[in-house]
C-alpha positions as semicolon CSV with decimal commas, in nm:
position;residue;x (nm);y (nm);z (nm)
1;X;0,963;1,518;4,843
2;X;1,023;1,595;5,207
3;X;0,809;1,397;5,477
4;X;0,615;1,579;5,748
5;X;0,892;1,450;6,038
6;X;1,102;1,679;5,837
7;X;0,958;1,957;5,817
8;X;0,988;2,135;6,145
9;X;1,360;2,072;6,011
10;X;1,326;2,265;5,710
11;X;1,146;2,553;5,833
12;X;1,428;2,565;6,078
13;X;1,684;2,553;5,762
14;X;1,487;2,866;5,585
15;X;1,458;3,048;5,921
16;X;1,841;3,053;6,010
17;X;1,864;3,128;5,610
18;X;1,651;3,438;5,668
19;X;1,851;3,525;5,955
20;X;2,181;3,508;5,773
21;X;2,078;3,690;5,489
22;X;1,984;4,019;5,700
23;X;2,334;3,970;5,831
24;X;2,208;4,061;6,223
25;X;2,282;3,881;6,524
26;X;1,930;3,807;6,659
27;X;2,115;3,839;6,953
28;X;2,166;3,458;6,933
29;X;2,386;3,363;6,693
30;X;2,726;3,516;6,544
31;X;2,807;3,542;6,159
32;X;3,008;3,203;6,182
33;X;2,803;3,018;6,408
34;X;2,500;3,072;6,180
35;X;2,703;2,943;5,894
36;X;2,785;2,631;6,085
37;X;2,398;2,593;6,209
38;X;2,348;2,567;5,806
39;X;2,579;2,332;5,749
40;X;2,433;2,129;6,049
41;X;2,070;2,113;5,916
42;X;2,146;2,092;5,519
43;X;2,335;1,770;5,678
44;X;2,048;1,639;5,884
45;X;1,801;1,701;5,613
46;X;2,042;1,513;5,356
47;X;2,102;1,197;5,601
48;X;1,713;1,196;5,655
49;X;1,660;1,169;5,319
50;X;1,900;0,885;5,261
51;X;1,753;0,689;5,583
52;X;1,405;0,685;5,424
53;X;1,563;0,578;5,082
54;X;1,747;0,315;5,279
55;X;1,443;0,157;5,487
56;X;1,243;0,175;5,175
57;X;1,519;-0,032;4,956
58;X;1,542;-0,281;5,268
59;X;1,168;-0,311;5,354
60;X;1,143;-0,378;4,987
61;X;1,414;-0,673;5,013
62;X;1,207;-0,794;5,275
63;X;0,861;-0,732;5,181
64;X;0,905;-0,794;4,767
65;X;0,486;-0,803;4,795
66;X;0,433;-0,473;4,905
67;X;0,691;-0,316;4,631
68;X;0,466;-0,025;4,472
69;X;0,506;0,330;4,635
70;X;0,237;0,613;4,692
71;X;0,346;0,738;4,334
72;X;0,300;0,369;4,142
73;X;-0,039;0,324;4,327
74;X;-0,280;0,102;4,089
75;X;-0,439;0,368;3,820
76;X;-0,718;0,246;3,584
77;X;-0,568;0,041;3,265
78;X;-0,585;0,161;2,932
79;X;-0,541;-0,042;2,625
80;X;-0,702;0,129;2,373
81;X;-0,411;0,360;2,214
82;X;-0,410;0,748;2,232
83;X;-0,396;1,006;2,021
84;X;-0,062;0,979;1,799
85;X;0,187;1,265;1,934
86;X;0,435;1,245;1,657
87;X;0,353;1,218;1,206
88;X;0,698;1,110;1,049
89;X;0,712;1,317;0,727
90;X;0,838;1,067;0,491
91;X;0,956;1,329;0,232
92;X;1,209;1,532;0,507
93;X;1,272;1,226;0,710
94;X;1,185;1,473;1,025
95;X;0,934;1,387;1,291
96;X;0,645;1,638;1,327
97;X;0,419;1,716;1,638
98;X;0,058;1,618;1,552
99;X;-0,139;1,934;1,566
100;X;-0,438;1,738;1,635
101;X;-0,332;1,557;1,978
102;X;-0,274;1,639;2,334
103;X;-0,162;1,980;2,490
104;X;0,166;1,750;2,586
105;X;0,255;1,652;2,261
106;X;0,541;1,914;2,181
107;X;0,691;1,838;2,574
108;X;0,693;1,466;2,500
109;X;0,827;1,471;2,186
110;X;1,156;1,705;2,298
111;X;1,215;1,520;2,607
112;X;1,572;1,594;2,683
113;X;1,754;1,230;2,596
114;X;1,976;1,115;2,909
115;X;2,344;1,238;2,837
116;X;2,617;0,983;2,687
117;X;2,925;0,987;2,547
118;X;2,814;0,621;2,420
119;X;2,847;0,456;2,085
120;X;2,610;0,177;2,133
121;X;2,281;0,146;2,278
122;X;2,138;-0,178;2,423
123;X;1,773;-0,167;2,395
124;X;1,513;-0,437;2,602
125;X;1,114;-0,403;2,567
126;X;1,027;-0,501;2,933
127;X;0,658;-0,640;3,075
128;X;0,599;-0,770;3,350
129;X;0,917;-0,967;3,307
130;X;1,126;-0,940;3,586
131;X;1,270;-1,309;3,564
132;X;1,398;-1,281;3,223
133;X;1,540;-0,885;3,351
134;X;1,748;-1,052;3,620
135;X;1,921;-1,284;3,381
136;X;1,970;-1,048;3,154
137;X;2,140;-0,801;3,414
138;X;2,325;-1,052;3,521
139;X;2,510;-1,113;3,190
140;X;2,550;-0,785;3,100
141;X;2,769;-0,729;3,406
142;X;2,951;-1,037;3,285
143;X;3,058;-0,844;2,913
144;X;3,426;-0,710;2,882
145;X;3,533;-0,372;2,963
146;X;3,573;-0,303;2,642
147;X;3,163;-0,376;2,530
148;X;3,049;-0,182;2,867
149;X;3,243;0,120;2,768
150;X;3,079;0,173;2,490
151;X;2,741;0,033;2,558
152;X;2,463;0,222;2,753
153;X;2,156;0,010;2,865
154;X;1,797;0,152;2,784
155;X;1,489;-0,033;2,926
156;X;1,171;0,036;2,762
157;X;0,908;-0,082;3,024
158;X;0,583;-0,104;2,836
159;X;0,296;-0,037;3,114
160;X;0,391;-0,309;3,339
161;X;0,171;-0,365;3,642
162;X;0,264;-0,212;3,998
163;X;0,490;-0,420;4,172
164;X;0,615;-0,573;3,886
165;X;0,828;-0,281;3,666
166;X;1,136;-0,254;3,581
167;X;1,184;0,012;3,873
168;X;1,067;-0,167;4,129
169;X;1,309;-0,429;4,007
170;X;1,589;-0,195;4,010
171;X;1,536;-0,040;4,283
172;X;1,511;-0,413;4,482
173;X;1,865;-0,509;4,388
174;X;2,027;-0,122;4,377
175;X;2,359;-0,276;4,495
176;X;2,402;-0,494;4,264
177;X;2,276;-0,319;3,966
178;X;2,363;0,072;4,094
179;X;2,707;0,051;3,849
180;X;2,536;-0,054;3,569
181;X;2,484;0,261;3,262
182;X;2,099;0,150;3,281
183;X;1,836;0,415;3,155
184;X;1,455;0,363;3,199
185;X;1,130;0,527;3,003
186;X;0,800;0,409;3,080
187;X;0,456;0,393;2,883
188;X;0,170;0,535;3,076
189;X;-0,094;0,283;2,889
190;X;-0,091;-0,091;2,942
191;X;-0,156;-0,137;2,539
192;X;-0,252;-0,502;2,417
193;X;0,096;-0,607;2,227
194;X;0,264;-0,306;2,188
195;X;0,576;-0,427;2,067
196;X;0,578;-0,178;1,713
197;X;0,516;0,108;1,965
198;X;0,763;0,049;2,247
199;X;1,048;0,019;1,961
200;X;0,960;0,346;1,832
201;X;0,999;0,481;2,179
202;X;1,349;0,332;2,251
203;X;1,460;0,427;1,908
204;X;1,393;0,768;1,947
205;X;1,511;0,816;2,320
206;X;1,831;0,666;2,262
207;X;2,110;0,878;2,227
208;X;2,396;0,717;2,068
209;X;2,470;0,634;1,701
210;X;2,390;0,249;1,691
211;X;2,142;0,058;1,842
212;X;2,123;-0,349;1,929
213;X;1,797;-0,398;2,017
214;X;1,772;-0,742;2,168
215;X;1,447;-0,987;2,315
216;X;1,354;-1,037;2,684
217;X;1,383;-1,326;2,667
218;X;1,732;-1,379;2,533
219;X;2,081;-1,403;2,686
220;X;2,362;-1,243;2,557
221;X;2,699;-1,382;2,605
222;X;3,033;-1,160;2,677
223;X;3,157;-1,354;2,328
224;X;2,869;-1,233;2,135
225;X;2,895;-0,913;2,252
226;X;3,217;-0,839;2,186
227;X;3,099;-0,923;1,798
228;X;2,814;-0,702;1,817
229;X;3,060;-0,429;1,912
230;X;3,299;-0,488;1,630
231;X;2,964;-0,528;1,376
232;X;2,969;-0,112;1,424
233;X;3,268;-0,082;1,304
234;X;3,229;-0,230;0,939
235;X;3,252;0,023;0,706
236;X;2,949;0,123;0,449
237;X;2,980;0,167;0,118
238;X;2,933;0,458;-0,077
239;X;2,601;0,549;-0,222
240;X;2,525;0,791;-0,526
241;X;2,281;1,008;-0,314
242;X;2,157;1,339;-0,265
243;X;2,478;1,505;-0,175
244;X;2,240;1,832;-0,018
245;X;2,108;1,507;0,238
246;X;2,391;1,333;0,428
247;X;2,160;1,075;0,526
248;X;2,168;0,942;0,168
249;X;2,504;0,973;0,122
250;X;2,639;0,637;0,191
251;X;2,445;0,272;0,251
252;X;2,369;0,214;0,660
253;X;2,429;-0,141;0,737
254;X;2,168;-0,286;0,919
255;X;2,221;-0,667;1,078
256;X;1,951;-0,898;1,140
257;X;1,835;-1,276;1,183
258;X;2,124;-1,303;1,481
259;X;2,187;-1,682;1,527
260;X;1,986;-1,812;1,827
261;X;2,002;-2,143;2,009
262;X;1,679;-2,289;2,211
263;X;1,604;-2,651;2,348
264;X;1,448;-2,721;1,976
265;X;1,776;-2,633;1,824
266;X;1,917;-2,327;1,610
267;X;1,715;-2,063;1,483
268;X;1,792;-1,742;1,372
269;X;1,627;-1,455;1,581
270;X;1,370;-1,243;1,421
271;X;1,353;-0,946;1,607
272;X;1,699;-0,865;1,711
273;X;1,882;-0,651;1,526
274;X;2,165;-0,391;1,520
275;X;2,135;-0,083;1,329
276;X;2,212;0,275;1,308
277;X;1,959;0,494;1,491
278;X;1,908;0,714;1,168
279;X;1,847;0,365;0,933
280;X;1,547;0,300;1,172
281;X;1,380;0,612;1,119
282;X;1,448;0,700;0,771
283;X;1,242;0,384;0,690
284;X;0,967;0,564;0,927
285;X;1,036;0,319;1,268
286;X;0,774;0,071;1,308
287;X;0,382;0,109;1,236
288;X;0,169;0,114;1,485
289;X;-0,098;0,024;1,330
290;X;-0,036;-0,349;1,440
291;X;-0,016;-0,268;1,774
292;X;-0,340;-0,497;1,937
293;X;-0,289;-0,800;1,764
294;X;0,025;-1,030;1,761
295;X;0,266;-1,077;1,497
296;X;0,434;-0,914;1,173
297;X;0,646;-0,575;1,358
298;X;0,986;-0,824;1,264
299;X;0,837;-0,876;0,901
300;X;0,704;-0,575;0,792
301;X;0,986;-0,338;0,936
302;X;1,254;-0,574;0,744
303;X;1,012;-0,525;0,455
304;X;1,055;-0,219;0,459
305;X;1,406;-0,202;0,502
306;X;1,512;-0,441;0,215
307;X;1,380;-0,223;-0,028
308;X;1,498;0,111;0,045
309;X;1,832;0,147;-0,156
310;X;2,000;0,370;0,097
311;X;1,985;0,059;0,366
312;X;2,143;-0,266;0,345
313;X;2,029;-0,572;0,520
314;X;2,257;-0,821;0,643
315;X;2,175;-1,174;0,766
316;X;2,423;-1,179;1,095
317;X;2,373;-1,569;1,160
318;X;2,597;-1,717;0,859
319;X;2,917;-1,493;0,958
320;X;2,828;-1,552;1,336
321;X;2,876;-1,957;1,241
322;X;3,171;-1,910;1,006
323;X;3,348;-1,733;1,311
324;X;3,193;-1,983;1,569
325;X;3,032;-1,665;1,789
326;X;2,820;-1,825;2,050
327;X;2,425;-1,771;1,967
328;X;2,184;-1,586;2,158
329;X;2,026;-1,802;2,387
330;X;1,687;-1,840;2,452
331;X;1,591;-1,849;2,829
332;X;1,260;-2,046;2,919
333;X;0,975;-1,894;3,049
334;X;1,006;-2,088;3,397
335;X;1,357;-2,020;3,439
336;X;1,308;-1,840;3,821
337;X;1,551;-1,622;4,002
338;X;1,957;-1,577;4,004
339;X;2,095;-1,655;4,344
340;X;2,237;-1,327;4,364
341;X;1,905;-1,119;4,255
342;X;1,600;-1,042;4,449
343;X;1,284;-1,135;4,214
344;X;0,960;-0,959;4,255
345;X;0,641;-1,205;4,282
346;X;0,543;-1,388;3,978
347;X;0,292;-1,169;3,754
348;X;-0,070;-1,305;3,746
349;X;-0,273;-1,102;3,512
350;X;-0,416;-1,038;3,174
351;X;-0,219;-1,206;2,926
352;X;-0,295;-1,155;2,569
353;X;-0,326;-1,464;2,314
354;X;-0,103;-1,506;1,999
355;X;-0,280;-1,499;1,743
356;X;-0,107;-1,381;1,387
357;X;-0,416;-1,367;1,175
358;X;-0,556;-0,996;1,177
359;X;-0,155;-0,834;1,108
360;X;-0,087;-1,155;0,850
361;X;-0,376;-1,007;0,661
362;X;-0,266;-0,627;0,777
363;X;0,112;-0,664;0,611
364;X;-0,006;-0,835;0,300
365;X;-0,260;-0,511;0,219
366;X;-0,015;-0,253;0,350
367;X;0,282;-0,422;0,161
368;X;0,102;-0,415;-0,224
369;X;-0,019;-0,115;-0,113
370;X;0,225;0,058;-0,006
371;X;0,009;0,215;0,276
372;X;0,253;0,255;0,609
373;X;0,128;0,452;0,872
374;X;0,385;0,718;0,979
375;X;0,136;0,850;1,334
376;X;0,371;0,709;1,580
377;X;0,381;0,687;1,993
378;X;0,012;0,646;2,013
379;X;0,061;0,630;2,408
380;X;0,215;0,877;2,670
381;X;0,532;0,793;2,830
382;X;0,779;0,969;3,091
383;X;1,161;0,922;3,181
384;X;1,221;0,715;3,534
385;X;1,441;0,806;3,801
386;X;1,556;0,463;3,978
387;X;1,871;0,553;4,085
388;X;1,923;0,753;4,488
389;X;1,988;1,092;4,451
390;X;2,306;1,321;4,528
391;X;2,248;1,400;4,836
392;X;2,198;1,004;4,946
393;X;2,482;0,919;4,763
394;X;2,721;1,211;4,930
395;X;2,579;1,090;5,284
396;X;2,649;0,722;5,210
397;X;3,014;0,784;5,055
């Protein structure tokens, strides 16, 4: 959006437009030197632009309290989940618009994905987090060539608070993070553990073939990644399918239980996981239906995995220590600030207990059941723009 101081220098711009497009004189200027006055104010307009994006990425290096714009102004939370906007239709394995929910429903659930010529998606639930994020950026600029080719970044940022997103977080440390492939969607709701839901949003917004969907709280070394990377390229087998449905021709490997180190010693991981995007939804993503309490989305979704014949779940941890890959490791929650980040303050509010009890009790009925809910993205979410625009970045070149 244009500020008031510029205006005056925009209604200047459309006035000499008007001018040259009734191709007169005005007894002022000539056919070229109306040309040149264009060039002249598209330039100043551009260069204001890019000063006010510059003061506001300094004055947020400076003043990391005050981070929040006019747009990210505190709203009203909301924790009580929406009206789903998509049904999964277990039988076609295609994701329908629920008739029954918001006018937005159909516009949210076609949201044009973010073009990539990609294979791999890296996937991060973020909340609040932005200690953990600046670790994690930091050694993902540290993986080979080879990984970042290949690999496009997509934050999930799950209602955080303003002055604490991933945006805002972004945006503070745009040098150093301005190369990386990162892409950012954000859920308008601040819902109480929404871990089932945020997956299903990443899942569906990404836009490459595979997906490694790691923890925020876990570093990734350029070792490790290199094995993820080569994980895609195992071959499947062949599967006796429907030959009409190509999504049951052949068995999707999908690699779990990554080996993880932490001051306690090694444990496999239970929620990261690398998988084709089509194996996650043709097991119906994630239900939300545990979204409020804590506990179970890692259990139930391999559940439900194991036993579908067309997938095939693979422990990654006992090839990982075979091959001596270094483990995922498990950053504490105090771990503070890279020297060559700029943190955001520490996040203060509501944080929600973990107790396992009510989704124990949940998975156990669902599972003998067989009762999965398929009403997914009970929440509304939009794609974030974090990066300068064209116009900056032609003035600053």
């Amino acid at each position: 959006m244009v500020r008031g101081d510029s205006l005056q220098t925009l209604a200047g711009y459309n006035n000499a437009k008007k001018s040259f497009r009734r191709g007169g004189h005005d007894g002022i200027l000539t056919e070229p030197k109306k040309i040149f006055a264009m060039f002249v104010l598209l330039v100043i307009l551009a260069i204001t632009e890019s000063m006010r994006s510059t003061v506001a990425v300094l004055y947020h290096n400076h003043h990391p309290q005050d981070l929040g714009s006019a747009a990210e102004e505190a709203k009203p939370i909301i924790r009580k989940q929406q009206c789903p906007v998509g049904i999964f239709n277990n039988d076609t394995k295609h994701m329908d618009v629920n008739p029954e929910c918001h006018p937005n429903s159909q516009k949210l659930l076609s949201m044009e994905r973010v073009p990539t010529t990609k294979k791999i998606t890296f996937m991060l639930i973020y909340y609040n987090d932005h200690h953990h994020l600046a670790h994690q950026l930091q050694s993902w600029k540290n993986f080979s060539q080879m990984a970042l080719d290949q690999m496009q970044f997509l934050i999930v940022d799950d209602g955080s608070a303003p002055g604490h997103t991933a945006k805002e977080f972004l945006q503070a440390n745009y040098e150093y993070a301005e190369s990386m492939d990162i892409v950012i969607y954000g859920i308008e709701q601040d819902l109480t553990w929404n871990i089932g839901g945020a997956r299903n949003l990443g899942f569906w917004m990404a836009n490459t073939e595979w997906i490694f969907m790691s923890d925020g709280d876990i570093q990734v070394s350029r070792e490790t990644m290199d094995y993820v990377v080569s994980l895609t390229n195992q071959k499947v087998d062949n599967f006796p399918g429907n030959e009409t449905d190509p999504a049951t021709q052949y068995v999707m490997n999908v690699f779990v239980m990554f080996q993880r180190y932490r001051p306690s010693g090694f444990k496999p991981h239970p929620a990261v996981m690398l998988l084709p995007k089509a194996s996650y939804w043709y097991v119906g993503g994630c239900d939300e239906d545990f979204v409020g309490s804590y506990g179970y989305t890692d259990p139930h979704f391999r559940y439900k995995v194991e036993v579908d014949p067309t997938l095939h779940l693979i422990n990654a941890y006992p090839d990982m220590d075979e091959q001596k890959v270094p483990p995922l490791v498990e950053m504490a929650d105090d771990i503070g600030c890279p020297k060559e980040v700029q943190c955001l303050p520490a996040y203060s509010g509501f944080k929600p207990p973990r107790e396992i009890t009510k989704n124990q009790k949940k998975f156990f009925a669902k599972r003998d059941k067989g009762l999965w809910s398929h009403k997914v993205f009970r929440y509304t979410w939009h794609y974030v723009s974090w990066k300068k625009s064209w116009w900056s970045w032609l003035v600053s070149s």
